[in-house]
CSV table of C-alpha atoms in Angstrom, one decimal:
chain,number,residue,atom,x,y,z
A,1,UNK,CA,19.2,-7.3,-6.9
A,2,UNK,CA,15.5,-6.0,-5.7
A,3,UNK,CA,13.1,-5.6,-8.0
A,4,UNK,CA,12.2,-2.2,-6.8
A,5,UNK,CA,14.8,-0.8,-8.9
A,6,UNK,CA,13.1,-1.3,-11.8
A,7,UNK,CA,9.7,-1.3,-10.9
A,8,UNK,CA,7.3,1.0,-9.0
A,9,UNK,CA,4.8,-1.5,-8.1
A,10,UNK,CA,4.4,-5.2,-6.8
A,11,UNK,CA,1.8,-7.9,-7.3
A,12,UNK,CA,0.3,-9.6,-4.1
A,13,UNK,CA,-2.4,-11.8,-4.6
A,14,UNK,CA,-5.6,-11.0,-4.1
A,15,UNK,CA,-6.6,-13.8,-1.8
A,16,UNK,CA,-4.2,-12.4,1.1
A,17,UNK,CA,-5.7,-9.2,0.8
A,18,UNK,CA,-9.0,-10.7,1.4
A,19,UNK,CA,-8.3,-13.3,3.6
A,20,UNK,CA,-10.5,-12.5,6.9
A,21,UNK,CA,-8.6,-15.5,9.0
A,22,UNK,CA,-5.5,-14.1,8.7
A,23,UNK,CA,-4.3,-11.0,11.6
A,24,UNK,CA,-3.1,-7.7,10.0
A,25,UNK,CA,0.2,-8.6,11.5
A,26,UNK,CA,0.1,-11.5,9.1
A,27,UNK,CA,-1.3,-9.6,6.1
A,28,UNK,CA,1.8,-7.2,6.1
A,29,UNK,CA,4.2,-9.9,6.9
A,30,UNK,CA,3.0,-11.3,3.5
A,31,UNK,CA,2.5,-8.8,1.4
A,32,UNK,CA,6.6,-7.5,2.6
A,33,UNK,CA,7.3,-11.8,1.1
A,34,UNK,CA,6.1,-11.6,-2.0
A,35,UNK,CA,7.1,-8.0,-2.6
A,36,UNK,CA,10.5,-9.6,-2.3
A,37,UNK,CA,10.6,-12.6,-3.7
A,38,UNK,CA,13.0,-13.9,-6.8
A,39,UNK,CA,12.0,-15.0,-9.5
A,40,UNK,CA,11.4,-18.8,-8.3
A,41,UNK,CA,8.6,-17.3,-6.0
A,42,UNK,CA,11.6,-17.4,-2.7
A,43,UNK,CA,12.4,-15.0,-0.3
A,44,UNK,CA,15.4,-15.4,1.7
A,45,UNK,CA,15.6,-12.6,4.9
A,46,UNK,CA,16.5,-13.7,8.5
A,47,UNK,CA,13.9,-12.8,11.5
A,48,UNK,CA,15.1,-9.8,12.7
A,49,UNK,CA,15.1,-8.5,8.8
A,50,UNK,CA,11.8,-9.6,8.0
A,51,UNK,CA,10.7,-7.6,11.3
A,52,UNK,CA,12.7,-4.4,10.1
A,53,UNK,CA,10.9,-4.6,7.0
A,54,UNK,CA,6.9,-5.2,8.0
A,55,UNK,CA,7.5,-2.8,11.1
A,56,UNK,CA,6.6,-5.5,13.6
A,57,UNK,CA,8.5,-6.9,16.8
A,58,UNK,CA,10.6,-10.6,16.1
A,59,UNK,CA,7.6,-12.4,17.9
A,60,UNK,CA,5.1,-10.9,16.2
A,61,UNK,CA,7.1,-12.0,12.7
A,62,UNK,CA,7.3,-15.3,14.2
A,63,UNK,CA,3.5,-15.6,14.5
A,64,UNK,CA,2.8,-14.4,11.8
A,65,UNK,CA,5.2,-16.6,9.7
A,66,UNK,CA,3.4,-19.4,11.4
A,67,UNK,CA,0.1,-18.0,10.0
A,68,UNK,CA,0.7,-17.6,6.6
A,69,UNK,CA,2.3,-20.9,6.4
A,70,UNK,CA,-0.8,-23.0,8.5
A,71,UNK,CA,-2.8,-20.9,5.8
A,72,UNK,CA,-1.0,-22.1,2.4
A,73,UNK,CA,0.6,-18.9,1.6
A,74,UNK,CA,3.8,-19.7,2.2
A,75,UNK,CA,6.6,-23.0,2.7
A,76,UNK,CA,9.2,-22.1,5.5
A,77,UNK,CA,12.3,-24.3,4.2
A,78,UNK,CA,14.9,-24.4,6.9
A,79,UNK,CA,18.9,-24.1,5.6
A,80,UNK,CA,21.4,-25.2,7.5
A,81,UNK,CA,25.4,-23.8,8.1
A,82,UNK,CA,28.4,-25.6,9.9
A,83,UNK,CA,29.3,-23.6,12.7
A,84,UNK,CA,32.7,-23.7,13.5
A,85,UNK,CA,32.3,-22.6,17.4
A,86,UNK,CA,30.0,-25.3,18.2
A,87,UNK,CA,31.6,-27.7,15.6
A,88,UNK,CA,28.0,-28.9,14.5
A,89,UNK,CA,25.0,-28.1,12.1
A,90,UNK,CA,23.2,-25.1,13.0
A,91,UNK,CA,20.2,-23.4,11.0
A,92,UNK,CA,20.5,-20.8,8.6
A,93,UNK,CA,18.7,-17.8,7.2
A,94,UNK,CA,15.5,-19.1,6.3
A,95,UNK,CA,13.4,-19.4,2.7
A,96,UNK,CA,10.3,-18.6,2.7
A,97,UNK,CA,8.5,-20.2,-0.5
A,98,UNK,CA,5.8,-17.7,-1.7
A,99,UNK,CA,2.9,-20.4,-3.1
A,100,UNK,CA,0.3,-18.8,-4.4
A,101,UNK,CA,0.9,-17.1,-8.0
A,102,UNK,CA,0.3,-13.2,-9.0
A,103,UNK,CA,-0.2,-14.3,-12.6
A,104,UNK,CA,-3.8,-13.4,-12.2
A,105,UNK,CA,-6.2,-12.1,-9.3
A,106,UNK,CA,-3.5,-10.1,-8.1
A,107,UNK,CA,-3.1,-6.5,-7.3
A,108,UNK,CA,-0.8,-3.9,-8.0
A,109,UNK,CA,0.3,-2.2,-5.1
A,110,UNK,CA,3.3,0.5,-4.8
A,111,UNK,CA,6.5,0.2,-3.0
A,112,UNK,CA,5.6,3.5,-1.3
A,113,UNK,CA,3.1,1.7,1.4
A,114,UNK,CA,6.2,0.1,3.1
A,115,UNK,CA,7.5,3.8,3.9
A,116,UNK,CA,4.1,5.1,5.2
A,117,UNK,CA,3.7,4.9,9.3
A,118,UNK,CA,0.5,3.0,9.6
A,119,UNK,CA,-0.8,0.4,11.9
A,120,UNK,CA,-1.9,-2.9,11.0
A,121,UNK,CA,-5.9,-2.0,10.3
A,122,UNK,CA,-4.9,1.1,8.3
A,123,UNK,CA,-1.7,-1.7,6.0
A,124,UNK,CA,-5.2,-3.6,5.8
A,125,UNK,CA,-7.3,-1.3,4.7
A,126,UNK,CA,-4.7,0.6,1.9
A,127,UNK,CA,-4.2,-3.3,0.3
A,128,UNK,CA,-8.2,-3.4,0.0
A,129,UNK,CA,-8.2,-0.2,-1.4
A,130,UNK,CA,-5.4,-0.5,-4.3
A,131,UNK,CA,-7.9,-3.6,-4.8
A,132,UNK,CA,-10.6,-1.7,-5.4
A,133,UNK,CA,-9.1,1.0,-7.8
A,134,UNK,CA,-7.6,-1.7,-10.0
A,135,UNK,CA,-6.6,-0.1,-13.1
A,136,UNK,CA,-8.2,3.3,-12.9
A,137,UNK,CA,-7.0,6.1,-10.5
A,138,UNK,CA,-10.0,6.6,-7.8
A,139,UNK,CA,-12.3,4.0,-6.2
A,140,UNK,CA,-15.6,4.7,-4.0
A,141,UNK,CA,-16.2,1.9,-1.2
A,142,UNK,CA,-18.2,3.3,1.6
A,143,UNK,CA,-16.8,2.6,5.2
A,144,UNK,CA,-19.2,-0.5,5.7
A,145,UNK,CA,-18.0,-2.2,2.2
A,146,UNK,CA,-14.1,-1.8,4.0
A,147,UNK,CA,-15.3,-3.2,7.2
A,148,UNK,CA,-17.0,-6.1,5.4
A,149,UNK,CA,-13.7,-6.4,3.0
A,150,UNK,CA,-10.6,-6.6,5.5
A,151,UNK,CA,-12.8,-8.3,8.5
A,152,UNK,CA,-12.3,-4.9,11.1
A,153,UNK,CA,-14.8,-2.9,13.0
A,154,UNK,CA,-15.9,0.2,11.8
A,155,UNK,CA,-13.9,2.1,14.4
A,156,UNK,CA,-11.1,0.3,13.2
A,157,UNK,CA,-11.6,2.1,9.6
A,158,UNK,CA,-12.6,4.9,10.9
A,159,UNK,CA,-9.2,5.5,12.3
A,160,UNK,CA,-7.4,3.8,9.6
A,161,UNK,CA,-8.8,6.6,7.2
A,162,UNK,CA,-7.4,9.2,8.8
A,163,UNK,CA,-4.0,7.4,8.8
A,164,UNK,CA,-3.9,7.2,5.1
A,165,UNK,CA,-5.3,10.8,5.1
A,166,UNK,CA,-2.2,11.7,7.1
A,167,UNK,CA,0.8,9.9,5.3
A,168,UNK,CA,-1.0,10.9,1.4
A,169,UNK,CA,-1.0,7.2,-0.1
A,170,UNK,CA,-4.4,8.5,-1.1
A,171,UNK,CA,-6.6,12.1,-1.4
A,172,UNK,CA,-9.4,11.3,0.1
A,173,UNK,CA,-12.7,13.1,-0.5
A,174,UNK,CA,-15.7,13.7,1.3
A,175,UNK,CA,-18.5,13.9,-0.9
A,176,UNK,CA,-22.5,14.5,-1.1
A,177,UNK,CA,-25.5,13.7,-3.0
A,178,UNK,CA,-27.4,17.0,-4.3
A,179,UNK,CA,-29.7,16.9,-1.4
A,180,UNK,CA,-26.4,17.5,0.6
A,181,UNK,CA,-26.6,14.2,2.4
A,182,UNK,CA,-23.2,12.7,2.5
A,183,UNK,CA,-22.4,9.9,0.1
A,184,UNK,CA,-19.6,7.3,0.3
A,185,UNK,CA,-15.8,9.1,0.6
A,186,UNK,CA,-13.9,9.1,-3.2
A,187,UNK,CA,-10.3,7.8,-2.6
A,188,UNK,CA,-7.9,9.3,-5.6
A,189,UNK,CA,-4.7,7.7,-5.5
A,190,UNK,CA,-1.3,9.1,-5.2
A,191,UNK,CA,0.3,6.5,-6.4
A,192,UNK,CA,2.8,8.9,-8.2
A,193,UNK,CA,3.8,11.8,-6.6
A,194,UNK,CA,1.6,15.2,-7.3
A,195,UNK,CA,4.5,16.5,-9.5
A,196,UNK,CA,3.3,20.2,-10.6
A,197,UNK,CA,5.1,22.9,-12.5
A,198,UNK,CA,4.9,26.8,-12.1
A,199,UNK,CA,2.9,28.5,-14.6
A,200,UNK,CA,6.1,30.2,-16.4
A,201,UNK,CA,7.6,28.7,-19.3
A,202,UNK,CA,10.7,28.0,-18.5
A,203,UNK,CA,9.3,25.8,-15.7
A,204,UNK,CA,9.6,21.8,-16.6
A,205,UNK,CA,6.3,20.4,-17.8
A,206,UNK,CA,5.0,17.1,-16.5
A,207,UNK,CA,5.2,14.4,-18.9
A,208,UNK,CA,1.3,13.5,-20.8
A,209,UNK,CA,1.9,9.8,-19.1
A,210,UNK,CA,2.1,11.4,-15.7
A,211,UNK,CA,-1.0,13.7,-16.8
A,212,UNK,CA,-2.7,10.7,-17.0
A,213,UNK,CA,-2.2,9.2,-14.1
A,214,UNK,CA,-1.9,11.9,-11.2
A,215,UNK,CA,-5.4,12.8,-10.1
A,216,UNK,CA,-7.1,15.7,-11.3
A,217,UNK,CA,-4.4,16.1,-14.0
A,218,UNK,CA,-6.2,18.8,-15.6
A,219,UNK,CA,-6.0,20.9,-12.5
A,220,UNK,CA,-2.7,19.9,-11.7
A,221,UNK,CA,-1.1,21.3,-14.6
A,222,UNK,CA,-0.5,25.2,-14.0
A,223,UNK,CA,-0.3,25.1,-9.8
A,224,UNK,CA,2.7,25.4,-7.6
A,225,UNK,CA,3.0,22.3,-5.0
A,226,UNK,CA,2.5,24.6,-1.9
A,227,UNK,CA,-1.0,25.5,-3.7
A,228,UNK,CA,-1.9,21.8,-4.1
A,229,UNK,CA,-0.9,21.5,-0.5
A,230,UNK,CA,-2.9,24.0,1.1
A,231,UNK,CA,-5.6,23.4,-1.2
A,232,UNK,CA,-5.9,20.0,0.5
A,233,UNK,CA,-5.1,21.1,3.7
A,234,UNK,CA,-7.6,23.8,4.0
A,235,UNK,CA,-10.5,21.4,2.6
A,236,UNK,CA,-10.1,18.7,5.2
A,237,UNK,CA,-13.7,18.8,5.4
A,238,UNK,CA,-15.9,18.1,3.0
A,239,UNK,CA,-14.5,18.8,-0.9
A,240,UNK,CA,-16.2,18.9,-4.0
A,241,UNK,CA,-14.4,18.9,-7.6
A,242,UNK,CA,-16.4,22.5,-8.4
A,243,UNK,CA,-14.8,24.3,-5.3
A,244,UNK,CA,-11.4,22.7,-5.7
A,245,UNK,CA,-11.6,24.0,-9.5
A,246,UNK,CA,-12.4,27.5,-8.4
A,247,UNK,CA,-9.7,27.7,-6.1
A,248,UNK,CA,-7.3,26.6,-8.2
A,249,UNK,CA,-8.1,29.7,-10.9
């Protein structure tokens, strides 16, 4: 039985997020492994699965298996089947050993990213990103620090942010200095959904551990979702915490 079931987040370690020698194609090939593994570190999907899952074509999943095996991150062990047809040995679904170990210098990444339609860079550039934030809720790596982190060009980032600005993995923030020169962007993660409530009473209150962790939780509290919406929408540009808060009075 998957793990997601009980669990909103995975671990992937933090050397595959990093690793600069490894294609994106690879990166999301690994991190969709050891988001599925059991509990002896194997996963066992055939090909085309593995393909459905990381949203890449069966040769691309082939390469990329090759990889992240040349690399160390993973042992390919081949099973075998009697085949009744050919009256022979023929191989099997394969296991893929997951080697390296999330007990420590791992991230934390939710299950949610495997739904979002992103490319390879902008898969890249979300892993680096949950990196960053760790355990707090927002992060502030400027476009240069990304490039330098996940090994892409800056046009590369440049387009991945407005991917992850599209499918809301993150709320992403424009900000300046008080001399009004723009400043590196503020990423606030949605790693929850915005869950908000109608002012009345008899409207369902979000719980004080979602409070927490939802961004701006403080302003969050008393809205309607189509005002958090359009509050975003309408402030593509450049945001600052002071206007959102007047808006939202």
């Amino acid at each position: 039985m998957s793990n997601r079931r009980y669990h909103s987040t995975f671990r992937i370690p933090n050397q595959l997020i990093l690793d600069q020698s490894l294609s994106f194609s690879a990166r999301r090939l690994g991190a969709v492994l050891y988001s599925r593994r059991n509990p002896l570190g194997c996963c066992r999907k055939s090909l085309a699965k593995l393909a459905e899952l990381s949203s890449l074509s069966v040769t691309t999943t082939r390469k990329a298996l090759e990889e992240l095996s040349a690399a160390g991150y993973i042992a390919h062990i081949h099973t075998y089947r009697y085949d009744q047809y050919l009256g022979r040995m023929v191989y099997a679904v394969g296991v893929y050993q997951c080697l390296l170990s999330t007990a420590k210098d791992f991230t934390s990444v939710p299950w949610k990213i495997f739904d979002a339609p992103m490319t390879g860079g902008s898969f890249a550039a979300a892993l680096y990103l949950y990196l960053q934030v760790g355990n707090r809720s927002r992060c502030f790596p400027s476009l240069a620090a990304i490039c330098r982190g996940i090994g892409a060009s800056m046009a590369t980032v440049c387009r991945a942010r407005r991917i992850l600005d599209t499918v809301r993995l993150f709320c992403i923030l424009q900000c300046k200095k008080c001399n009004r020169v723009f400043s590196s962007n503020s990423y606030h993660v949605l790693q929850t959904a915005v869950v908000v409530c109608d002012a009345s009473p008899s409207a369902p209150q979000p719980s004080p551990q979602l409070l927490r962790v939802a961004p701006f939780p403080c302003l969050l509290k008393h809205i309607t979702q189509s005002r958090v919406f359009q509050a975003f929408s309408s402030l593509w540009g450049t945001l600052k915490i002071g206007k959102l808060q007047s808006l939202l009075r």
